[in-house]
PDB file of C-alpha atoms in Angstrom:
ATOM      1  CA  UNK K   1      -0.003   0.000  -0.051  1.00 60.00           C
ATOM      2  CA  UNK K   2       2.913   2.445   0.705  1.00 59.00           C
ATOM      3  CA  UNK K   3       4.040   1.372  -2.395  1.00 58.00           C
ATOM      4  CA  UNK K   4       1.084   2.400  -4.274  1.00 57.00           C
ATOM      5  CA  UNK K   5       0.401   5.764  -2.429  1.00 62.00           C
ATOM      6  CA  UNK K   6       4.074   7.426  -3.808  1.00 59.00           C
ATOM      7  CA  UNK K   7       3.566   6.401  -6.852  1.00 58.00           C
ATOM      8  CA  UNK K   8       0.178   8.922  -6.351  1.00 56.00           C
ATOM      9  CA  UNK K   9       1.877  11.529  -4.970  1.00 58.00           C
ATOM     10  CA  UNK K  10       5.359  11.306  -7.049  1.00 56.00           C
ATOM     11  CA  UNK K  11       2.539  11.956  -9.999  1.00 56.00           C
ATOM     12  CA  UNK K  12       1.953  15.268  -8.181  1.00 54.00           C
ATOM     13  CA  UNK K  13       5.753  16.262  -8.725  1.00 49.00           C
ATOM     14  CA  UNK K  14       6.221  14.909 -11.856  1.00 49.00           C
ATOM     15  CA  UNK K  15       7.835  17.783 -14.768  1.00 48.00           C
ATOM     16  CA  UNK K  16       5.393  19.684 -16.804  1.00 43.00           C
ATOM     17  CA  UNK K  17       6.746  20.294 -19.985  1.00 43.00           C
ATOM     18  CA  UNK K  18       5.525  23.436 -21.479  1.00 43.00           C
ATOM     19  CA  UNK K  19       6.941  25.553 -24.404  1.00 44.00           C
ATOM     20  CA  UNK K  20       9.726  27.014 -22.358  1.00 44.00           C
ATOM     21  CA  UNK K  21      10.175  26.225 -19.497  1.00 44.00           C
ATOM     22  CA  UNK K  22      10.020  22.676 -16.981  1.00 43.00           C
ATOM     23  CA  UNK K  23       8.333  22.859 -13.999  1.00 42.00           C
ATOM     24  CA  UNK K  24       8.178  20.541 -10.896  1.00 43.00           C
ATOM     25  CA  UNK K  25       6.437  20.035  -7.521  1.00 48.00           C
ATOM     26  CA  UNK K  26       9.191  19.595  -5.018  1.00 48.00           C
ATOM     27  CA  UNK K  27       9.579  15.792  -3.926  1.00 51.00           C
ATOM     28  CA  UNK K  28       8.738  16.194  -0.123  1.00 55.00           C
ATOM     29  CA  UNK K  29      11.505  15.236   1.626  1.00 56.00           C
ATOM     30  CA  UNK K  30      11.528  13.960   5.247  1.00 53.00           C
ATOM     31  CA  UNK K  31      14.260  15.538   8.256  1.00 63.00           C
ATOM     32  CA  UNK K  32      13.403  12.058  10.084  1.00 80.00           C
ATOM     33  CA  UNK K  33      14.131   8.874   9.980  1.00 87.00           C
ATOM     34  CA  UNK K  34      11.260   6.396  10.809  1.00 89.00           C
ATOM     35  CA  UNK K  35      13.396   3.412  11.205  1.00 91.00           C
ATOM     36  CA  UNK K  36      14.222   3.601  14.550  1.00 93.00           C
ATOM     37  CA  UNK K  37      10.646   3.839  15.248  1.00 94.00           C
ATOM     38  CA  UNK K  38       8.887   1.329  13.129  1.00 94.00           C
ATOM     39  CA  UNK K  39      11.158  -1.342  13.471  1.00 95.00           C
ATOM     40  CA  UNK K  40      11.284  -1.931  17.152  1.00 96.00           C
ATOM     41  CA  UNK K  41       7.366  -1.195  16.869  1.00 96.00           C
ATOM     42  CA  UNK K  42       7.507  -3.974  14.402  1.00 96.00           C
ATOM     43  CA  UNK K  43       9.208  -6.436  16.050  1.00 97.00           C
ATOM     44  CA  UNK K  44       7.491  -5.864  20.007  1.00 97.00           C
ATOM     45  CA  UNK K  45       4.150  -6.400  18.070  1.00 96.00           C
ATOM     46  CA  UNK K  46       5.713  -9.567  16.858  1.00 97.00           C
ATOM     47  CA  UNK K  47       7.332 -10.787  20.350  1.00 97.00           C
ATOM     48  CA  UNK K  48       3.175  -9.926  21.915  1.00 95.00           C
ATOM     49  CA  UNK K  49       1.470 -12.553  19.302  1.00 96.00           C
ATOM     50  CA  UNK K  50       4.486 -14.696  19.586  1.00 97.00           C
ATOM     51  CA  UNK K  51       3.826 -15.157  23.129  1.00 96.00           C
ATOM     52  CA  UNK K  52      -0.111 -15.743  22.686  1.00 94.00           C
ATOM     53  CA  UNK K  53       0.483 -18.007  19.913  1.00 95.00           C
ATOM     54  CA  UNK K  54       2.799 -19.899  21.729  1.00 94.00           C
ATOM     55  CA  UNK K  55       0.302 -20.719  24.707  1.00 92.00           C
ATOM     56  CA  UNK K  56      -2.539 -21.087  22.509  1.00 90.00           C
ATOM     57  CA  UNK K  57      -0.577 -23.766  20.466  1.00 90.00           C
ATOM     58  CA  UNK K  58       0.748 -25.168  24.102  1.00 88.00           C
ATOM     59  CA  UNK K  59      -3.151 -25.423  25.107  1.00 85.00           C
ATOM     60  CA  UNK K  60      -4.221 -27.258  22.127  1.00 82.00           C
ATOM     61  CA  UNK K  61      -1.504 -29.445  21.468  1.00 75.00           C
ATOM     62  CA  UNK K  62      -0.140 -30.085  24.867  1.00 74.00           C
ATOM     63  CA  UNK K  63      -2.995 -29.881  27.388  1.00 64.00           C
ATOM     64  CA  UNK K  64      -6.049 -30.779  25.304  1.00 66.00           C
ATOM     65  CA  UNK K  65      -3.983 -32.413  22.585  1.00 68.00           C
ATOM     66  CA  UNK K  66      -6.986 -30.781  19.890  1.00 74.00           C
ATOM     67  CA  UNK K  67      -4.820 -28.825  17.643  1.00 80.00           C
ATOM     68  CA  UNK K  68      -7.279 -27.960  14.653  1.00 86.00           C
ATOM     69  CA  UNK K  69      -7.642 -26.902  11.269  1.00 89.00           C
ATOM     70  CA  UNK K  70      -8.225 -22.986  12.589  1.00 90.00           C
ATOM     71  CA  UNK K  71      -4.417 -23.378  14.478  1.00 91.00           C
ATOM     72  CA  UNK K  72      -2.823 -24.911  11.440  1.00 93.00           C
ATOM     73  CA  UNK K  73      -4.050 -21.799   9.793  1.00 95.00           C
ATOM     74  CA  UNK K  74      -2.999 -19.194  12.234  1.00 96.00           C
ATOM     75  CA  UNK K  75       0.456 -20.538  12.599  1.00 96.00           C
ATOM     76  CA  UNK K  76       0.813 -20.216   8.629  1.00 97.00           C
ATOM     77  CA  UNK K  77      -0.768 -16.269   8.914  1.00 97.00           C
ATOM     78  CA  UNK K  78       1.951 -16.261  11.360  1.00 97.00           C
ATOM     79  CA  UNK K  79       4.914 -17.400   9.353  1.00 98.00           C
ATOM     80  CA  UNK K  80       3.518 -14.931   6.696  1.00 98.00           C
ATOM     81  CA  UNK K  81       3.715 -11.846   9.582  1.00 97.00           C
ATOM     82  CA  UNK K  82       7.209 -12.842  10.234  1.00 97.00           C
ATOM     83  CA  UNK K  83       8.256 -12.756   6.755  1.00 97.00           C
ATOM     84  CA  UNK K  84       6.671  -9.190   6.104  1.00 97.00           C
ATOM     85  CA  UNK K  85       8.079  -8.379   9.339  1.00 97.00           C
ATOM     86  CA  UNK K  86      11.719  -8.983   7.978  1.00 96.00           C
ATOM     87  CA  UNK K  87      10.551  -7.611   4.396  1.00 96.00           C
ATOM     88  CA  UNK K  88       9.791  -3.963   5.857  1.00 95.00           C
ATOM     89  CA  UNK K  89      12.653  -4.144   8.135  1.00 96.00           C
ATOM     90  CA  UNK K  90      14.857  -4.178   5.288  1.00 94.00           C
ATOM     91  CA  UNK K  91      12.633  -1.808   3.028  1.00 92.00           C
ATOM     92  CA  UNK K  92      13.349   0.665   6.114  1.00 93.00           C
ATOM     93  CA  UNK K  93      17.221   0.148   6.796  1.00 92.00           C
ATOM     94  CA  UNK K  94      17.525   0.752   3.067  1.00 89.00           C
ATOM     95  CA  UNK K  95      16.073   4.494   3.942  1.00 88.00           C
ATOM     96  CA  UNK K  96      13.072   3.952   2.730  1.00 86.00           C
ATOM     97  CA  UNK K  97      10.364   6.629   4.022  1.00 82.00           C
ATOM     98  CA  UNK K  98      13.285   9.572   3.639  1.00 83.00           C
ATOM     99  CA  UNK K  99      11.545  10.675   0.462  1.00 78.00           C
ATOM    100  CA  UNK K 100       9.323   9.787  -2.250  1.00 72.00           C
ATOM    101  CA  UNK K 101      11.975   8.676  -4.003  1.00 73.00           C
ATOM    102  CA  UNK K 102      12.795   5.051  -4.709  1.00 70.00           C
ATOM    103  CA  UNK K 103      16.320   3.792  -4.317  1.00 74.00           C
ATOM    104  CA  UNK K 104      17.205   0.490  -5.885  1.00 72.00           C
ATOM    105  CA  UNK K 105      14.881  -2.281  -4.858  1.00 77.00           C
ATOM    106  CA  UNK K 106      12.806  -0.258  -2.559  1.00 82.00           C
ATOM    107  CA  UNK K 107       9.851  -1.064  -4.960  1.00 79.00           C
ATOM    108  CA  UNK K 108       9.843  -4.528  -4.875  1.00 82.00           C
ATOM    109  CA  UNK K 109      10.407  -5.068  -1.375  1.00 87.00           C
ATOM    110  CA  UNK K 110       7.350  -2.812  -0.769  1.00 87.00           C
ATOM    111  CA  UNK K 111       5.224  -4.136  -2.293  1.00 86.00           C
ATOM    112  CA  UNK K 112       6.401  -7.295  -1.806  1.00 91.00           C
ATOM    113  CA  UNK K 113       6.159  -6.339   1.758  1.00 93.00           C
ATOM    114  CA  UNK K 114       2.425  -5.614   1.426  1.00 92.00           C
ATOM    115  CA  UNK K 115       1.346  -8.978  -0.073  1.00 92.00           C
ATOM    116  CA  UNK K 116       2.952 -10.612   2.685  1.00 96.00           C
ATOM    117  CA  UNK K 117       1.309  -8.614   4.236  1.00 95.00           C
ATOM    118  CA  UNK K 118      -2.156  -9.512   2.747  1.00 94.00           C
ATOM    119  CA  UNK K 119      -1.476 -13.087   3.603  1.00 95.00           C
ATOM    120  CA  UNK K 120      -0.990 -13.020   7.166  1.00 96.00           C
ATOM    121  CA  UNK K 121      -4.078 -10.662   7.260  1.00 94.00           C
ATOM    122  CA  UNK K 122      -6.283 -12.987   5.545  1.00 95.00           C
ATOM    123  CA  UNK K 123      -4.785 -16.421   7.354  1.00 96.00           C
ATOM    124  CA  UNK K 124      -5.448 -15.006  10.740  1.00 95.00           C
ATOM    125  CA  UNK K 125      -9.353 -13.781   9.808  1.00 94.00           C
ATOM    126  CA  UNK K 126      -9.624 -17.211   8.458  1.00 95.00           C
ATOM    127  CA  UNK K 127      -8.797 -18.911  11.190  1.00 93.00           C
ATOM    128  CA  UNK K 128     -10.747 -17.475  13.574  1.00 90.00           C
ATOM    129  CA  UNK K 129     -13.603 -17.699  11.121  1.00 92.00           C
ATOM    130  CA  UNK K 130     -12.762 -21.717  10.807  1.00 92.00           C
ATOM    131  CA  UNK K 131     -13.379 -21.483  14.965  1.00 88.00           C
ATOM    132  CA  UNK K 132     -16.668 -20.013  14.287  1.00 87.00           C
ATOM    133  CA  UNK K 133     -17.764 -22.535  11.913  1.00 88.00           C
ATOM    134  CA  UNK K 134     -17.330 -25.565  14.177  1.00 84.00           C
ATOM    135  CA  UNK K 135     -19.388 -23.563  16.686  1.00 79.00           C
ATOM    136  CA  UNK K 136     -21.919 -21.927  13.989  1.00 80.00           C
ATOM    137  CA  UNK K 137     -25.468 -23.773  12.430  1.00 79.00           C
ATOM    138  CA  UNK K 138     -27.765 -22.839   9.734  1.00 82.00           C
ATOM    139  CA  UNK K 139     -27.476 -19.607   8.709  1.00 85.00           C
ATOM    140  CA  UNK K 140     -24.356 -18.619  10.465  1.00 84.00           C
ATOM    141  CA  UNK K 141     -22.549 -21.245   8.247  1.00 90.00           C
ATOM    142  CA  UNK K 142     -23.288 -19.632   5.520  1.00 92.00           C
ATOM    143  CA  UNK K 143     -22.985 -16.189   6.352  1.00 92.00           C
ATOM    144  CA  UNK K 144     -19.244 -16.916   8.055  1.00 92.00           C
ATOM    145  CA  UNK K 145     -18.461 -19.019   4.335  1.00 94.00           C
ATOM    146  CA  UNK K 146     -19.565 -16.095   2.338  1.00 95.00           C
ATOM    147  CA  UNK K 147     -17.866 -13.950   4.601  1.00 94.00           C
ATOM    148  CA  UNK K 148     -14.348 -15.831   4.176  1.00 94.00           C
ATOM    149  CA  UNK K 149     -14.554 -16.460   0.265  1.00 96.00           C
ATOM    150  CA  UNK K 150     -15.330 -12.443  -0.214  1.00 96.00           C
ATOM    151  CA  UNK K 151     -12.669 -11.632   1.982  1.00 95.00           C
ATOM    152  CA  UNK K 152     -10.031 -14.015  -0.201  1.00 95.00           C
ATOM    153  CA  UNK K 153     -11.753 -12.959  -3.385  1.00 96.00           C
ATOM    154  CA  UNK K 154     -11.612  -8.836  -2.704  1.00 94.00           C
ATOM    155  CA  UNK K 155      -7.556  -9.225  -0.647  1.00 93.00           C
ATOM    156  CA  UNK K 156      -6.288 -11.375  -3.500  1.00 92.00           C
ATOM    157  CA  UNK K 157      -7.738  -9.216  -6.411  1.00 90.00           C
ATOM    158  CA  UNK K 158      -5.616  -6.252  -4.117  1.00 89.00           C
ATOM    159  CA  UNK K 159      -2.439  -7.905  -3.660  1.00 88.00           C
ATOM    160  CA  UNK K 160      -2.322  -8.346  -7.380  1.00 85.00           C
ATOM    161  CA  UNK K 161      -3.557  -4.643  -8.430  1.00 82.00           C
ATOM    162  CA  UNK K 162      -0.991  -3.392  -6.097  1.00 80.00           C
ATOM    163  CA  UNK K 163       1.808  -4.563  -8.867  1.00 77.00           C
ATOM    164  CA  UNK K 164      -0.398  -3.036 -11.416  1.00 73.00           C
ATOM    165  CA  UNK K 165       0.677   0.521 -10.986  1.00 61.00           C
ATOM    166  CA  UNK K 166       4.196  -0.322 -11.009  1.00 58.00           C
ATOM    167  CA  UNK K 167       4.334   1.152 -14.518  1.00 60.00           C
ATOM    168  CA  UNK K 168       7.805   2.698 -15.360  1.00 55.00           C
ATOM    169  CA  UNK K 169       7.420   6.358 -17.277  1.00 54.00           C
ATOM    170  CA  UNK K 170       9.917   7.065 -19.428  1.00 52.00           C
ATOM    171  CA  UNK K 171      12.924   9.162 -18.462  1.00 51.00           C
ATOM    172  CA  UNK K 172      11.103   9.254 -15.033  1.00 53.00           C
ATOM    173  CA  UNK K 173      10.937   5.388 -12.946  1.00 53.00           C
ATOM    174  CA  UNK K 174      12.729   2.433 -13.066  1.00 55.00           C
ATOM    175  CA  UNK K 175      11.296  -0.307 -10.806  1.00 57.00           C
ATOM    176  CA  UNK K 176      12.864  -3.846 -10.631  1.00 57.00           C
ATOM    177  CA  UNK K 177       9.852  -5.802 -10.051  1.00 55.00           C
ATOM    178  CA  UNK K 178       6.821  -5.498 -12.933  1.00 57.00           C
ATOM    179  CA  UNK K 179       3.849  -6.969 -13.931  1.00 59.00           C
ATOM    180  CA  UNK K 180       4.789  -7.014 -17.819  1.00 60.00           C
ATOM    181  CA  UNK K 181       1.730  -5.378 -20.348  1.00 61.00           C
ATOM    182  CA  UNK K 182      -0.250  -4.297 -17.510  1.00 61.00           C
ATOM    183  CA  UNK K 183      -0.412  -0.544 -16.182  1.00 67.00           C
ATOM    184  CA  UNK K 184      -3.096   0.501 -14.501  1.00 69.00           C
ATOM    185  CA  UNK K 185      -3.935   4.320 -13.245  1.00 68.00           C
ATOM    186  CA  UNK K 186      -1.951   4.533  -9.488  1.00 68.00           C
ATOM    187  CA  UNK K 187      -5.245   5.457  -8.207  1.00 74.00           C
ATOM    188  CA  UNK K 188      -7.322   2.840  -9.619  1.00 77.00           C
ATOM    189  CA  UNK K 189      -5.015   0.215  -7.173  1.00 76.00           C
ATOM    190  CA  UNK K 190      -5.516   2.769  -4.523  1.00 79.00           C
ATOM    191  CA  UNK K 191      -8.622   2.803  -4.621  1.00 84.00           C
ATOM    192  CA  UNK K 192      -9.095  -1.243  -4.446  1.00 86.00           C
ATOM    193  CA  UNK K 193      -6.546  -1.399  -1.788  1.00 85.00           C
ATOM    194  CA  UNK K 194      -9.248   1.159  -0.033  1.00 88.00           C
ATOM    195  CA  UNK K 195     -11.710  -0.845  -0.537  1.00 90.00           C
ATOM    196  CA  UNK K 196      -9.836  -4.355   0.328  1.00 91.00           C
ATOM    197  CA  UNK K 197      -9.309  -2.201   3.562  1.00 90.00           C
ATOM    198  CA  UNK K 198     -12.428  -1.429   4.453  1.00 92.00           C
ATOM    199  CA  UNK K 199     -13.930  -4.775   3.803  1.00 93.00           C
ATOM    200  CA  UNK K 200     -11.452  -6.182   5.715  1.00 91.00           C
ATOM    201  CA  UNK K 201     -12.682  -4.191   8.792  1.00 90.00           C
ATOM    202  CA  UNK K 202     -16.138  -5.282   8.819  1.00 92.00           C
ATOM    203  CA  UNK K 203     -15.148  -8.381   8.287  1.00 92.00           C
ATOM    204  CA  UNK K 204     -13.545  -7.860  11.832  1.00 89.00           C
ATOM    205  CA  UNK K 205     -16.360  -6.698  13.222  1.00 90.00           C
ATOM    206  CA  UNK K 206     -18.747  -9.067  11.810  1.00 90.00           C
ATOM    207  CA  UNK K 207     -16.750 -11.886  13.293  1.00 87.00           C
ATOM    208  CA  UNK K 208     -16.152 -10.718  16.401  1.00 86.00           C
ATOM    209  CA  UNK K 209     -20.264  -9.859  17.318  1.00 84.00           C
ATOM    210  CA  UNK K 210     -21.115 -12.884  15.132  1.00 84.00           C
ATOM    211  CA  UNK K 211     -20.391 -14.946  18.585  1.00 78.00           C
ATOM    212  CA  UNK K 212     -22.853 -13.685  21.077  1.00 77.00           C
ATOM    213  CA  UNK K 213     -25.301 -14.518  18.757  1.00 74.00           C
ATOM    214  CA  UNK K 214     -23.686 -18.433  18.640  1.00 72.00           C
ATOM    215  CA  UNK K 215     -23.027 -18.681  22.030  1.00 71.00           C
ATOM    216  CA  UNK K 216     -26.398 -17.523  23.837  1.00 70.00           C
ATOM    217  CA  UNK K 217     -27.690 -20.580  21.714  1.00 68.00           C
ATOM    218  CA  UNK K 218     -25.480 -23.038  23.504  1.00 66.00           C
ATOM    219  CA  UNK K 219     -26.043 -24.946  26.681  1.00 66.00           C
ATOM    220  CA  UNK K 220     -23.832 -23.288  28.951  1.00 66.00           C
ATOM    221  CA  UNK K 221     -24.043 -21.604  32.091  1.00 70.00           C
ATOM    222  CA  UNK K 222     -24.670 -18.159  31.855  1.00 70.00           C
ATOM    223  CA  UNK K 223     -21.374 -16.519  32.691  1.00 65.00           C
ATOM    224  CA  UNK K 224     -19.682 -19.144  31.184  1.00 64.00           C
ATOM    225  CA  UNK K 225     -21.287 -17.370  28.204  1.00 66.00           C
ATOM    226  CA  UNK K 226     -20.036 -13.650  29.121  1.00 72.00           C
ATOM    227  CA  UNK K 227     -16.942 -15.179  29.343  1.00 69.00           C
ATOM    228  CA  UNK K 228     -16.473 -16.584  26.072  1.00 67.00           C
ATOM    229  CA  UNK K 229     -18.785 -14.344  24.198  1.00 70.00           C
ATOM    230  CA  UNK K 230     -16.641 -11.662  25.500  1.00 73.00           C
ATOM    231  CA  UNK K 231     -13.296 -13.256  24.774  1.00 70.00           C
ATOM    232  CA  UNK K 232     -14.458 -14.371  21.001  1.00 69.00           C
ATOM    233  CA  UNK K 233     -15.186 -10.653  20.580  1.00 74.00           C
ATOM    234  CA  UNK K 234     -11.327  -9.132  20.764  1.00 76.00           C
ATOM    235  CA  UNK K 235     -11.314  -9.281  17.303  1.00 78.00           C
ATOM    236  CA  UNK K 236     -13.123  -6.327  17.587  1.00 84.00           C
ATOM    237  CA  UNK K 237      -9.579  -4.847  18.197  1.00 84.00           C
ATOM    238  CA  UNK K 238      -8.030  -6.103  14.874  1.00 86.00           C
ATOM    239  CA  UNK K 239     -11.756  -4.050  12.937  1.00 87.00           C
ATOM    240  CA  UNK K 240     -10.533  -0.832  15.038  1.00 90.00           C
ATOM    241  CA  UNK K 241      -6.920  -1.167  14.436  1.00 88.00           C
ATOM    242  CA  UNK K 242      -8.117  -1.595  10.631  1.00 87.00           C
ATOM    243  CA  UNK K 243     -10.098   1.698  10.967  1.00 90.00           C
ATOM    244  CA  UNK K 244      -7.386   3.491  11.963  1.00 90.00           C
ATOM    245  CA  UNK K 245      -5.818   2.303   9.257  1.00 87.00           C
ATOM    246  CA  UNK K 246      -7.877   3.275   6.399  1.00 87.00           C
ATOM    247  CA  UNK K 247      -8.199   6.598   8.414  1.00 87.00           C
ATOM    248  CA  UNK K 248      -4.809   7.244   8.259  1.00 84.00           C
ATOM    249  CA  UNK K 249      -3.982   5.894   4.365  1.00 82.00           C
ATOM    250  CA  UNK K 250      -7.228   8.995   3.583  1.00 82.00           C
ATOM    251  CA  UNK K 251      -5.133  11.476   5.621  1.00 80.00           C
ATOM    252  CA  UNK K 252      -1.183  11.191   3.833  1.00 77.00           C
ATOM    253  CA  UNK K 253      -1.058  13.810   1.846  1.00 70.00           C
ATOM    254  CA  UNK K 254      -2.083  16.125   3.790  1.00 73.00           C
ATOM    255  CA  UNK K 255       0.288  15.386   6.702  1.00 72.00           C
ATOM    256  CA  UNK K 256       3.566  17.721   6.905  1.00 74.00           C
ATOM    257  CA  UNK K 257       5.825  14.761   6.888  1.00 79.00           C
ATOM    258  CA  UNK K 258       4.444  12.692   4.341  1.00 80.00           C
ATOM    259  CA  UNK K 259       7.457  10.174   3.841  1.00 80.00           C
ATOM    260  CA  UNK K 260       7.886   9.511   7.256  1.00 85.00           C
ATOM    261  CA  UNK K 261       3.790   9.147   7.763  1.00 85.00           C
ATOM    262  CA  UNK K 262       3.768   7.002   4.597  1.00 86.00           C
ATOM    263  CA  UNK K 263       6.458   4.525   6.794  1.00 88.00           C
ATOM    264  CA  UNK K 264       4.225   5.002   9.728  1.00 90.00           C
ATOM    265  CA  UNK K 265       1.336   3.122   7.837  1.00 90.00           C
ATOM    266  CA  UNK K 266       3.906  -0.469   8.269  1.00 93.00           C
ATOM    267  CA  UNK K 267       2.773  -0.440  11.740  1.00 94.00           C
ATOM    268  CA  UNK K 268      -0.802  -0.447  11.784  1.00 92.00           C
ATOM    269  CA  UNK K 269      -0.653  -2.479   8.300  1.00 92.00           C
ATOM    270  CA  UNK K 270       1.247  -5.221  10.598  1.00 95.00           C
ATOM    271  CA  UNK K 271      -0.636  -4.650  13.755  1.00 94.00           C
ATOM    272  CA  UNK K 272      -4.087  -5.796  12.302  1.00 92.00           C
ATOM    273  CA  UNK K 273      -2.552  -9.485  11.605  1.00 94.00           C
ATOM    274  CA  UNK K 274      -1.097  -9.234  15.282  1.00 94.00           C
ATOM    275  CA  UNK K 275      -4.190  -8.018  16.961  1.00 91.00           C
ATOM    276  CA  UNK K 276      -5.729 -10.771  15.270  1.00 92.00           C
ATOM    277  CA  UNK K 277      -3.709 -13.185  16.499  1.00 93.00           C
ATOM    278  CA  UNK K 278      -3.976 -12.014  20.184  1.00 91.00           C
ATOM    279  CA  UNK K 279      -7.677 -11.643  19.839  1.00 87.00           C
ATOM    280  CA  UNK K 280      -8.313 -15.348  18.377  1.00 88.00           C
ATOM    281  CA  UNK K 281      -5.714 -16.754  20.795  1.00 89.00           C
ATOM    282  CA  UNK K 282      -6.813 -15.407  24.404  1.00 84.00           C
ATOM    283  CA  UNK K 283     -10.248 -17.555  24.345  1.00 79.00           C
ATOM    284  CA  UNK K 284      -8.434 -20.618  24.397  1.00 80.00           C
ATOM    285  CA  UNK K 285      -6.348 -19.869  27.210  1.00 78.00           C
ATOM    286  CA  UNK K 286      -9.320 -20.533  29.065  1.00 71.00           C
ATOM    287  CA  UNK K 287      -8.005 -23.914  30.772  1.00 67.00           C
ATOM    288  CA  UNK K 288      -5.115 -22.713  32.201  1.00 66.00           C
ATOM    289  CA  UNK K 289      -7.414 -20.745  34.366  1.00 64.00           C
ATOM    290  CA  UNK K 290      -9.525 -23.865  34.474  1.00 61.00           C
ATOM    291  CA  UNK K 291      -6.821 -25.675  35.887  1.00 54.00           C
TER     292      UNK K 291
END
């Protein structure tokens, strides 16, 4: 997403050739290096997600011997999260966020990190959906399936169209990795990304509220229903993070330090799957307190 936004913002600074002169708006340059902020934030969130996932794996695999598909999918999402962290770290160490100019390999790293982040996002949400499918009946199951399938479709389209914007402008740009013969308007890629991000946040809120409807129909004591419902609704945290991310994307152009704030978007992008891992792991930890 950050790479596409850079392309949009750079279009505003492309030289305009007239009969006598060539003019251009100056490309924004950051006075601050975002790496000392972005890199620690990413890995602190990763440590927290690792802790909760490890406890979940311990509870499901060792304490109850019931490692299910939702656990496997969540671990896969965690792996993609880790890879995305590594790519973003390498990107920041190359100086991403100091200006709107791409240094060698920056565009490839940024776009690849964005795609890997999307895989982490969709897998972690799918894991929670699989958990709900084991409890749901009737129309609840159909709703969950519709949400999962449409989420995969929209985010997959977004992942592909991210590369569509990577089109060389003759004499201006040179990108290492492009899709041949497909050159979209950068604004179209931004619109697709915004739709995907908004839908991702909506999915979080729906999946967070759905457990209440499911749990209340189960044969459990009232206080147990409330506890399980609350724990499974913590996925709303990921939805809140998603809303903040969308807001920051829409206001980036008016921010006082555009390159620096573009780098901060990576924090919010990685925070969403981290929050999902934590939120989906907490309900599984009740065995620790029960024993």
